[in-house]
Tab-separated table of C-alpha atoms in Angstrom:
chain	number	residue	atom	x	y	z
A	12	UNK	CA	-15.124	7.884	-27.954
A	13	UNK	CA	-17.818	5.155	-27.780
A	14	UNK	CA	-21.097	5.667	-25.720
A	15	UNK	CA	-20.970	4.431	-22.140
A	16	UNK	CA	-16.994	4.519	-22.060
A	17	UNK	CA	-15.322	6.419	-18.998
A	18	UNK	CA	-11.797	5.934	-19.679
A	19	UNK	CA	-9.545	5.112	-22.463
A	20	UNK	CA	-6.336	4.031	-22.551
A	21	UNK	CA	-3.854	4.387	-26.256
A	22	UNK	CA	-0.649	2.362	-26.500
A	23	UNK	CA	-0.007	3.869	-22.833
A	24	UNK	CA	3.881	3.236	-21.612
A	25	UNK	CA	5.672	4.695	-18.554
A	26	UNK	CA	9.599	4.081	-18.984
A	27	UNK	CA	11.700	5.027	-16.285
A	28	UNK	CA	15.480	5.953	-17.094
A	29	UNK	CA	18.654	4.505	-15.166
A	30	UNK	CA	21.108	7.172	-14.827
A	31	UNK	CA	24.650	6.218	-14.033
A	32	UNK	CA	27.960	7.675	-13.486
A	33	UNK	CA	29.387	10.843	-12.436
A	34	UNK	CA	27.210	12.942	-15.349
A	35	UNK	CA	23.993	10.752	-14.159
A	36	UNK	CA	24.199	9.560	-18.113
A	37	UNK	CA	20.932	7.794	-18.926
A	38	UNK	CA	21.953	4.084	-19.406
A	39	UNK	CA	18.675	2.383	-20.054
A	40	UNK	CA	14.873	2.328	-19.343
A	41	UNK	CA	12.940	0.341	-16.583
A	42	UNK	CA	9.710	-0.552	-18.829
A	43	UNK	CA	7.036	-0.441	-16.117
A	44	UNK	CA	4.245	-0.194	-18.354
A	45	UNK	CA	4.657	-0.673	-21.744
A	46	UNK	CA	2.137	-0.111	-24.578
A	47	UNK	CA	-0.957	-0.945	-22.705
A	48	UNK	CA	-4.608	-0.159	-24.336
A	49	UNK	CA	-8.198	-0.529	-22.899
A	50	UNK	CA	-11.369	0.430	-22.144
A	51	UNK	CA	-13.442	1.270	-18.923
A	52	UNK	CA	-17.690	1.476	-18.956
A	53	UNK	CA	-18.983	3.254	-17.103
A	54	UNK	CA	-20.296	1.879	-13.856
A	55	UNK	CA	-17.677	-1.275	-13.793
A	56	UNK	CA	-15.289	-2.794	-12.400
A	57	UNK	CA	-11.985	-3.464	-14.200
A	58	UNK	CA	-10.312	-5.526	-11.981
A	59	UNK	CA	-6.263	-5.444	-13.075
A	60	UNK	CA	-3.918	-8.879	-11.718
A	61	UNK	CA	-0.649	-10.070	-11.441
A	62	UNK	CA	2.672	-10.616	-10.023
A	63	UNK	CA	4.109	-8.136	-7.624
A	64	UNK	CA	6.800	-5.929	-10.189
A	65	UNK	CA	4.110	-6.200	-13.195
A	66	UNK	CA	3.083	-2.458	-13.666
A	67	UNK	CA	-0.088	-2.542	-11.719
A	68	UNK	CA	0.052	0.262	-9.527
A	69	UNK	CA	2.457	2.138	-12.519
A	70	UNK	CA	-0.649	1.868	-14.845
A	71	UNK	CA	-2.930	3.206	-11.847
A	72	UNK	CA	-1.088	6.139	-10.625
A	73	UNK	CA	-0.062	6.985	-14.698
A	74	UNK	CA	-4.018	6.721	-15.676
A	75	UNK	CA	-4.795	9.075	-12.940
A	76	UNK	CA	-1.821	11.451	-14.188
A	77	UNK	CA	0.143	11.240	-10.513
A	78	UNK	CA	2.712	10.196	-12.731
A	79	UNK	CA	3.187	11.155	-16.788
A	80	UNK	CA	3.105	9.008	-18.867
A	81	UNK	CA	6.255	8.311	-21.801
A	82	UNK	CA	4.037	7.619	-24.263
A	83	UNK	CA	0.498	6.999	-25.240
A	84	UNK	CA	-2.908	8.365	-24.822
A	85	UNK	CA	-5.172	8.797	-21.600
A	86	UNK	CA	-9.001	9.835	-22.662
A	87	UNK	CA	-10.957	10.598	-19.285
A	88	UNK	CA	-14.469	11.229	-20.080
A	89	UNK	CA	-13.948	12.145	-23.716
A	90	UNK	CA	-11.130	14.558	-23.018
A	91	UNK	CA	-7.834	13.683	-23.518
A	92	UNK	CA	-5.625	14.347	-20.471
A	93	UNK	CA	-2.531	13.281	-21.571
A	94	UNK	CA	-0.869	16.881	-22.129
A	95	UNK	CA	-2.261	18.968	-19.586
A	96	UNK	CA	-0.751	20.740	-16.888
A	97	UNK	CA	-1.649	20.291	-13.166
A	98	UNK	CA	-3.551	23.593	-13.564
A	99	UNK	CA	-5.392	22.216	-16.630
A	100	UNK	CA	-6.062	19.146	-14.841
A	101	UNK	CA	-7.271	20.405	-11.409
A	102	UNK	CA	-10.639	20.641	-12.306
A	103	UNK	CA	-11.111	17.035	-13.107
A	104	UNK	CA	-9.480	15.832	-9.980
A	105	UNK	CA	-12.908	16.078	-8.745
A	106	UNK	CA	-13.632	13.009	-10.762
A	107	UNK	CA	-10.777	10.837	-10.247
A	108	UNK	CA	-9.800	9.902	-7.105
A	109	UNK	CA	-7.516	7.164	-5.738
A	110	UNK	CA	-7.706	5.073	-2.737
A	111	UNK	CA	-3.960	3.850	-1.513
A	112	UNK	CA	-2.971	0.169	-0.489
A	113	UNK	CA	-1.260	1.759	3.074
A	114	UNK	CA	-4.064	3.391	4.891
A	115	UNK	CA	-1.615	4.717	7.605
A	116	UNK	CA	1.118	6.380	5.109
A	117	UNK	CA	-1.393	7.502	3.402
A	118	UNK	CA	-3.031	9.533	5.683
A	119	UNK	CA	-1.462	12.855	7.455
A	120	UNK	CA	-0.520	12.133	10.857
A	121	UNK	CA	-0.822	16.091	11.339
A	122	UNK	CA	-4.687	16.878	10.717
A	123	UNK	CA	-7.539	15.329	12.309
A	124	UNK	CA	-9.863	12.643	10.689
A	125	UNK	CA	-12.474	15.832	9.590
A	126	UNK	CA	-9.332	17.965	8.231
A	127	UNK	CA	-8.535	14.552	6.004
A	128	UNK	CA	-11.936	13.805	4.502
A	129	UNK	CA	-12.941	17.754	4.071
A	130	UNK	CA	-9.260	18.524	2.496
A	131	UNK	CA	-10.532	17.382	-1.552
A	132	UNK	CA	-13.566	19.234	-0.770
A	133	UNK	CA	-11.790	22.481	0.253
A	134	UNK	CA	-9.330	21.962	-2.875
A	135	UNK	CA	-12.292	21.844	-5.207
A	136	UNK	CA	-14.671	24.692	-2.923
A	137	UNK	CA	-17.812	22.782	-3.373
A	138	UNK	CA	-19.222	24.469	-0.089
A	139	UNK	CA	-19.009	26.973	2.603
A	140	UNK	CA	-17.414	25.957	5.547
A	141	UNK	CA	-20.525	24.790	7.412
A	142	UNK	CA	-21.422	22.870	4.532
A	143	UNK	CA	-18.216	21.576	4.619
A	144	UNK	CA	-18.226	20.215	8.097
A	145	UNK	CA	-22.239	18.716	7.375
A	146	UNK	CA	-20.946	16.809	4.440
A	147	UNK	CA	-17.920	15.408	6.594
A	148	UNK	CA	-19.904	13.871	9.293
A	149	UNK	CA	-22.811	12.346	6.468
A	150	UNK	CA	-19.681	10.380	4.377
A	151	UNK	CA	-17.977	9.442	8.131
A	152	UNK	CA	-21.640	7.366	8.776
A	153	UNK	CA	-21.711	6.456	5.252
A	154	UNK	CA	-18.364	4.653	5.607
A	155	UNK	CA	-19.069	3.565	8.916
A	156	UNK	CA	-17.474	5.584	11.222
A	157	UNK	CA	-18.287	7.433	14.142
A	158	UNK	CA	-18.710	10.833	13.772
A	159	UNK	CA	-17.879	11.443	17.735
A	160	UNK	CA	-14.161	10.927	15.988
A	161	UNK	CA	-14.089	13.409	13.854
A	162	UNK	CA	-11.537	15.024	15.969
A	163	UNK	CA	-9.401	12.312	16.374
A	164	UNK	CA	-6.325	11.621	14.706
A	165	UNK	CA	-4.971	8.462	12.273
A	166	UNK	CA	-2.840	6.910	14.259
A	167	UNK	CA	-5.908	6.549	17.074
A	168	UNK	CA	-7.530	4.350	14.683
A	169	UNK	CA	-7.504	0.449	13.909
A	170	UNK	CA	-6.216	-0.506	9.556
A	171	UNK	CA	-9.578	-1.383	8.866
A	172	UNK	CA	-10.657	2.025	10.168
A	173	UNK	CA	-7.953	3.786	8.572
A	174	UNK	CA	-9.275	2.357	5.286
A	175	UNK	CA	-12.753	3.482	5.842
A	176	UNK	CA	-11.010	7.511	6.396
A	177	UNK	CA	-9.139	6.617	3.255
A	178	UNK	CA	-12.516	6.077	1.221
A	179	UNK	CA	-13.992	8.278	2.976
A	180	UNK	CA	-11.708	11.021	1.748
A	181	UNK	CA	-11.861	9.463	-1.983
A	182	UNK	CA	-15.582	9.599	-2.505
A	183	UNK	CA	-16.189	12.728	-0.292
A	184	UNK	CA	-16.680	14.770	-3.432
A	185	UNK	CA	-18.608	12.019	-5.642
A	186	UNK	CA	-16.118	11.037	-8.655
A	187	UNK	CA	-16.936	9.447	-11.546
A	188	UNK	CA	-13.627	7.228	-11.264
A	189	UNK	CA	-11.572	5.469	-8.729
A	190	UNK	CA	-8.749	3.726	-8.774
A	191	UNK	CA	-8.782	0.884	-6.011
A	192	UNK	CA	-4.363	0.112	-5.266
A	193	UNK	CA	-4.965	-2.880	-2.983
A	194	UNK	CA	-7.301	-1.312	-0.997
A	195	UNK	CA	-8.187	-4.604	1.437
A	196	UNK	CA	-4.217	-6.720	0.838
A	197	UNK	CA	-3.010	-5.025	4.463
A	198	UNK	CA	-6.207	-6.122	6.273
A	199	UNK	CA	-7.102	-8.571	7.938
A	200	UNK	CA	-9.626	-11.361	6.063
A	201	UNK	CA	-12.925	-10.754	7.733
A	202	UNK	CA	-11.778	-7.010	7.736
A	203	UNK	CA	-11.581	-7.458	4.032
A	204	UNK	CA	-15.029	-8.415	3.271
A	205	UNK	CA	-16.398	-5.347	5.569
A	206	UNK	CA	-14.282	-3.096	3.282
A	207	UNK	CA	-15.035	-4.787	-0.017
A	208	UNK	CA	-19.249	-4.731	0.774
A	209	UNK	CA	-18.900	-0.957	1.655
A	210	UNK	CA	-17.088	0.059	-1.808
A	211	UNK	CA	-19.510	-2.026	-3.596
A	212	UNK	CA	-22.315	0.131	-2.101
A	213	UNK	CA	-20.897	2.942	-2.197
A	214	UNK	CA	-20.315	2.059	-6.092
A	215	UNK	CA	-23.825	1.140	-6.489
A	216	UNK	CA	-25.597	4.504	-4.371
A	217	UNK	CA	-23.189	6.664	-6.693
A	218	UNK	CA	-22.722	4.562	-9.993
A	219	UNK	CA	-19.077	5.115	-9.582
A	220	UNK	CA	-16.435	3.460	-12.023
A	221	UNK	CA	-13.478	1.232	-10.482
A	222	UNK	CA	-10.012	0.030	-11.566
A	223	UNK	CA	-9.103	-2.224	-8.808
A	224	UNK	CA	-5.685	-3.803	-8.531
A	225	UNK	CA	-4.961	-6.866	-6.717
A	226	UNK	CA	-3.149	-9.520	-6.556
A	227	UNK	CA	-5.785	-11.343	-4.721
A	228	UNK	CA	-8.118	-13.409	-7.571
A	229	UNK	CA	-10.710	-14.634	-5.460
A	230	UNK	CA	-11.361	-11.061	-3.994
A	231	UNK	CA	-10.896	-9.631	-7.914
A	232	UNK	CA	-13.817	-12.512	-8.447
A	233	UNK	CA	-15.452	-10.843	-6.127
A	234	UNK	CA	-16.039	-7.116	-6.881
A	235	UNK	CA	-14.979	-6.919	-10.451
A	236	UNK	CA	-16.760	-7.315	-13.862
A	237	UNK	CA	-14.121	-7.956	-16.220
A	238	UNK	CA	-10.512	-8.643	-15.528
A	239	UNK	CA	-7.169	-7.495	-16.999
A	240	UNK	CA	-3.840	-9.837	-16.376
A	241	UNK	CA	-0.408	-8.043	-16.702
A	242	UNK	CA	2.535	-9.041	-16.574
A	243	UNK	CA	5.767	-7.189	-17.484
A	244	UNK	CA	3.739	-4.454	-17.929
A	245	UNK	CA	1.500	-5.717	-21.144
A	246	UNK	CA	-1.342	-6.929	-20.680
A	247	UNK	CA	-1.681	-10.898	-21.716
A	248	UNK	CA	-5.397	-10.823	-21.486
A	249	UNK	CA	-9.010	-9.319	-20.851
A	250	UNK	CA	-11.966	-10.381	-20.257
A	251	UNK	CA	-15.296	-10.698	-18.358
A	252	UNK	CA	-15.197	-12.419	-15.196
A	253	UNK	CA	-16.834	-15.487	-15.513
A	254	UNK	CA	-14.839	-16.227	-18.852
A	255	UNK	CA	-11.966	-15.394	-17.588
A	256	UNK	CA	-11.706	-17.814	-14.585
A	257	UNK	CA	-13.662	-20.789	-16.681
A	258	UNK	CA	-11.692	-20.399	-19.517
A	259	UNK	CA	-8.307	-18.777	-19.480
A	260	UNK	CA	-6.258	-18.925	-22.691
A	261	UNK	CA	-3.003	-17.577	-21.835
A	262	UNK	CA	-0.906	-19.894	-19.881
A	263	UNK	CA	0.040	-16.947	-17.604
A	264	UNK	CA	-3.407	-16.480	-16.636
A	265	UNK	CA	-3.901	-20.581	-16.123
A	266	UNK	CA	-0.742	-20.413	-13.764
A	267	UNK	CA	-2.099	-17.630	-11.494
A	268	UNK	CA	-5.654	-19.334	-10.880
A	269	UNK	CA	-3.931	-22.663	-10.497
A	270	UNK	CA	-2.681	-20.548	-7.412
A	271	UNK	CA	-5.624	-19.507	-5.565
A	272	UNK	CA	-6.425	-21.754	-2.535
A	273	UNK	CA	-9.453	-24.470	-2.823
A	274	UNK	CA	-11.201	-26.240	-0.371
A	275	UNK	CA	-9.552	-29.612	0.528
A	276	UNK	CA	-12.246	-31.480	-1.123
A	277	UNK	CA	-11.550	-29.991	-4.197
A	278	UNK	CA	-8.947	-31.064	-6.801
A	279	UNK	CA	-6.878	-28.642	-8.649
A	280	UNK	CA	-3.300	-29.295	-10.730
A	281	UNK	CA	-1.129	-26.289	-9.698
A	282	UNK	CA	1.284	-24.971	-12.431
A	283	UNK	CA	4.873	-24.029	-11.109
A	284	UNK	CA	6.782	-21.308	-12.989
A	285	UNK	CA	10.336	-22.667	-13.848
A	286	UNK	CA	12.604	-19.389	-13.248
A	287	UNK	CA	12.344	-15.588	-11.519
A	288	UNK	CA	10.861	-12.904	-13.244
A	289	UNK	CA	12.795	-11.300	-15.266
A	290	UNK	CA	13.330	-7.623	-14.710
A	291	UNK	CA	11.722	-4.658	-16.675
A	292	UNK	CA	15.281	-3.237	-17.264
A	293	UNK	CA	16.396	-6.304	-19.069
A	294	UNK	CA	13.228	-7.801	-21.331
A	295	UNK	CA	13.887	-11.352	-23.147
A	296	UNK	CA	13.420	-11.268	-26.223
A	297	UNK	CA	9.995	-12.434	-28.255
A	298	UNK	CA	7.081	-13.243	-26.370
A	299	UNK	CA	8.295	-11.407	-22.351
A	300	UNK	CA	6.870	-14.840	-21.002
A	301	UNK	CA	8.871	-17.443	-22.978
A	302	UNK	CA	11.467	-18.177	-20.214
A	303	UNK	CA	9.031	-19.247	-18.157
A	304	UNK	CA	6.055	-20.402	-19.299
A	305	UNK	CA	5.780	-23.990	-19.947
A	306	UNK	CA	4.449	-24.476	-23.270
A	307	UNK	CA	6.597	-22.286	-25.042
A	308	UNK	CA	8.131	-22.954	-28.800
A	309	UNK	CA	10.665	-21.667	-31.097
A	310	UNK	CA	8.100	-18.679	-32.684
A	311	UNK	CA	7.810	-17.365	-29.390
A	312	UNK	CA	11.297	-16.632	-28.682
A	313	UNK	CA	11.668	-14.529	-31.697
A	314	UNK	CA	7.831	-12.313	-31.872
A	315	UNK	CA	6.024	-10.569	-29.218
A	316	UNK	CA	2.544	-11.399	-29.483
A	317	UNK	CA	-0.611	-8.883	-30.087
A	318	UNK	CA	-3.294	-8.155	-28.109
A	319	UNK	CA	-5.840	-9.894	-30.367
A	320	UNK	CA	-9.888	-11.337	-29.566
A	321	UNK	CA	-10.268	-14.682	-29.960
A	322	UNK	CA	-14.231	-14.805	-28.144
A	323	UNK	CA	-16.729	-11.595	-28.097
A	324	UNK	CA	-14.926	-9.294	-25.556
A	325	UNK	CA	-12.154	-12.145	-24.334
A	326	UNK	CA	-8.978	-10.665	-25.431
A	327	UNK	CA	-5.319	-12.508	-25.460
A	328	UNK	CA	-1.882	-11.863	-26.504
A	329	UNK	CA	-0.385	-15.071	-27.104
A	330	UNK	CA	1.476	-17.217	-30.270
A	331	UNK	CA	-0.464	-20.206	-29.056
A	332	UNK	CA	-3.910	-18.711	-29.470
């Protein structure tokens, strides 16, 4: 595994079957995420985009082993993870940690705010109970809240505070790795930015490593350092930031920035997309975008494009590039 590199991902693919009939026969596969490979430094921010159905929050919760995976390879640190029980595993959790795009389902209506945040550091024992409660009320001020709630209960709380109790109880135990599912999409706007400016500090203070999935570009321009587009569950292209949003090569990725709102003064040609998307159970047949995407030929109907580098780090998978 190369220096500096949290996470890699090998030809990673999570199928999931359709059973029908009386004997529940297994009819076909939903490809959620299919074949997908890349690398996280550590320290980053991999920001992951695209349509809702793509395989975004598949390929988070299958990285992170909450699901397992069909196929492929998941190296977390320079162990490989792929295989291992959720005994094996348990020891790790301590370094991955994921922070859900619901901050009210995601929290149990049944303990109190200090119960929630404490839980991941009474699975892993990393204190007495004292120490426990100590540690509780210093990440409650870190993320902004007041420890005279500690008491209190979820549904007591405002979304924006809900979210703050959700990273709270993700970085109570310091991990290496999060993985960000929409964290800020059911908040309000200026709620957003409060949320976004506390993970970034709390990023910075503990050099933690982020996947964040969005479907939001400007906040993914934002807070991340390199970006990953998917849709179908591939990935059509990677790469840094500013290179990404000056100079997209895959018309996928041109028709998603054409989307993102600009000031009035500002010109901008949006791209429509002719057609739905097509569904995971049912893939065309070539390049997965050729029924819609506008500059499509004859050669893409019939291969499915590689993941290839056409600039230092800038990575696309498409027959016109």
């Amino acid at each position: 595994m190369e220096q500096n590199v949290l996470l890699e991902i090998k030809d990673l693919s999570k199928w999931f079957a359709i059973r029908k009939g009386i004997l529940s026969r297994v009819s076909g596969y939903i490809k959620a995420v299919n074949e997908v490979n890349f690398k996280v430094k550590t320290g980053e921010t991999l920001g992951i985009v695209g349509e809702s159905g793509c395989g975004k929050s598949t390929l988070g919760r299958t990285v992170l082993k909450l699901i397992n995976p069909t196929k492929g390879d998941i190296i977390f640190n320079g162990i490989n993870i792929t295989n291992m029980t959720r005994e094996q595993i348990k020891p790790l959790r301590k370094d991955m940690q994921i922070i859900f795009q619901d901050p009210y389902s995601s929290l149990n209506p049944r303990k109190t705010v200090g119960e929630i945040i404490a839980e991941p550091m009474n699975a892993q024992k990393v204190g007495t109970k004292e120490e426990i409660y100590e540690k509780t009320r210093d990440i409650m001020t870190e993320c902004g809240l007041n420890v005279e709630y500690i008491k209190r209960y979820p549904h007591e709380f405002s979304g924006g505070q809900r979210q703050r109790i959700g990273i709270a109880r993700a970085i109570s135990i310091k991990p290496k790795f999060v993985v960000c599912d929409e964290p800020v999409s059911a908040l309000d706007v200026s709620i957003q930015a409060q949320i976004i400016n506390l993970m970034k500090n709390l990023q910075e203070k503990y050099n933690m490593t982020y996947i964040f999935i969005s479907h939001d570009l400007k906040v993914v321009k934002h807070i991340c350092n390199r970006v990953l587009v998917m849709y179908l569950g591939q990935i059509v292209e990677i790469a840094d930031k500013k290179e990404l949003y000056n100079n997209p090569s895959h018309p996928y990725t041109e028709a998603l920035l054409s989307a993102v709102p600009v000031a009035k003064r500002e010109s901008k040609n949006r791209i429509i997309l002719a057609g739905d998307l097509p569904s995971p159970a049912n893939l065309p047949k070539g390049c997965y975008f050729n029924t819609r995407c506008p500059k499509a030929h004859a050669k893409c109907k019939e291969s499915i494009p590689s993941l290839k580098e056409i600039k230092p780090g800038h990575f696309c998978a498409c027959n016109l590039v």
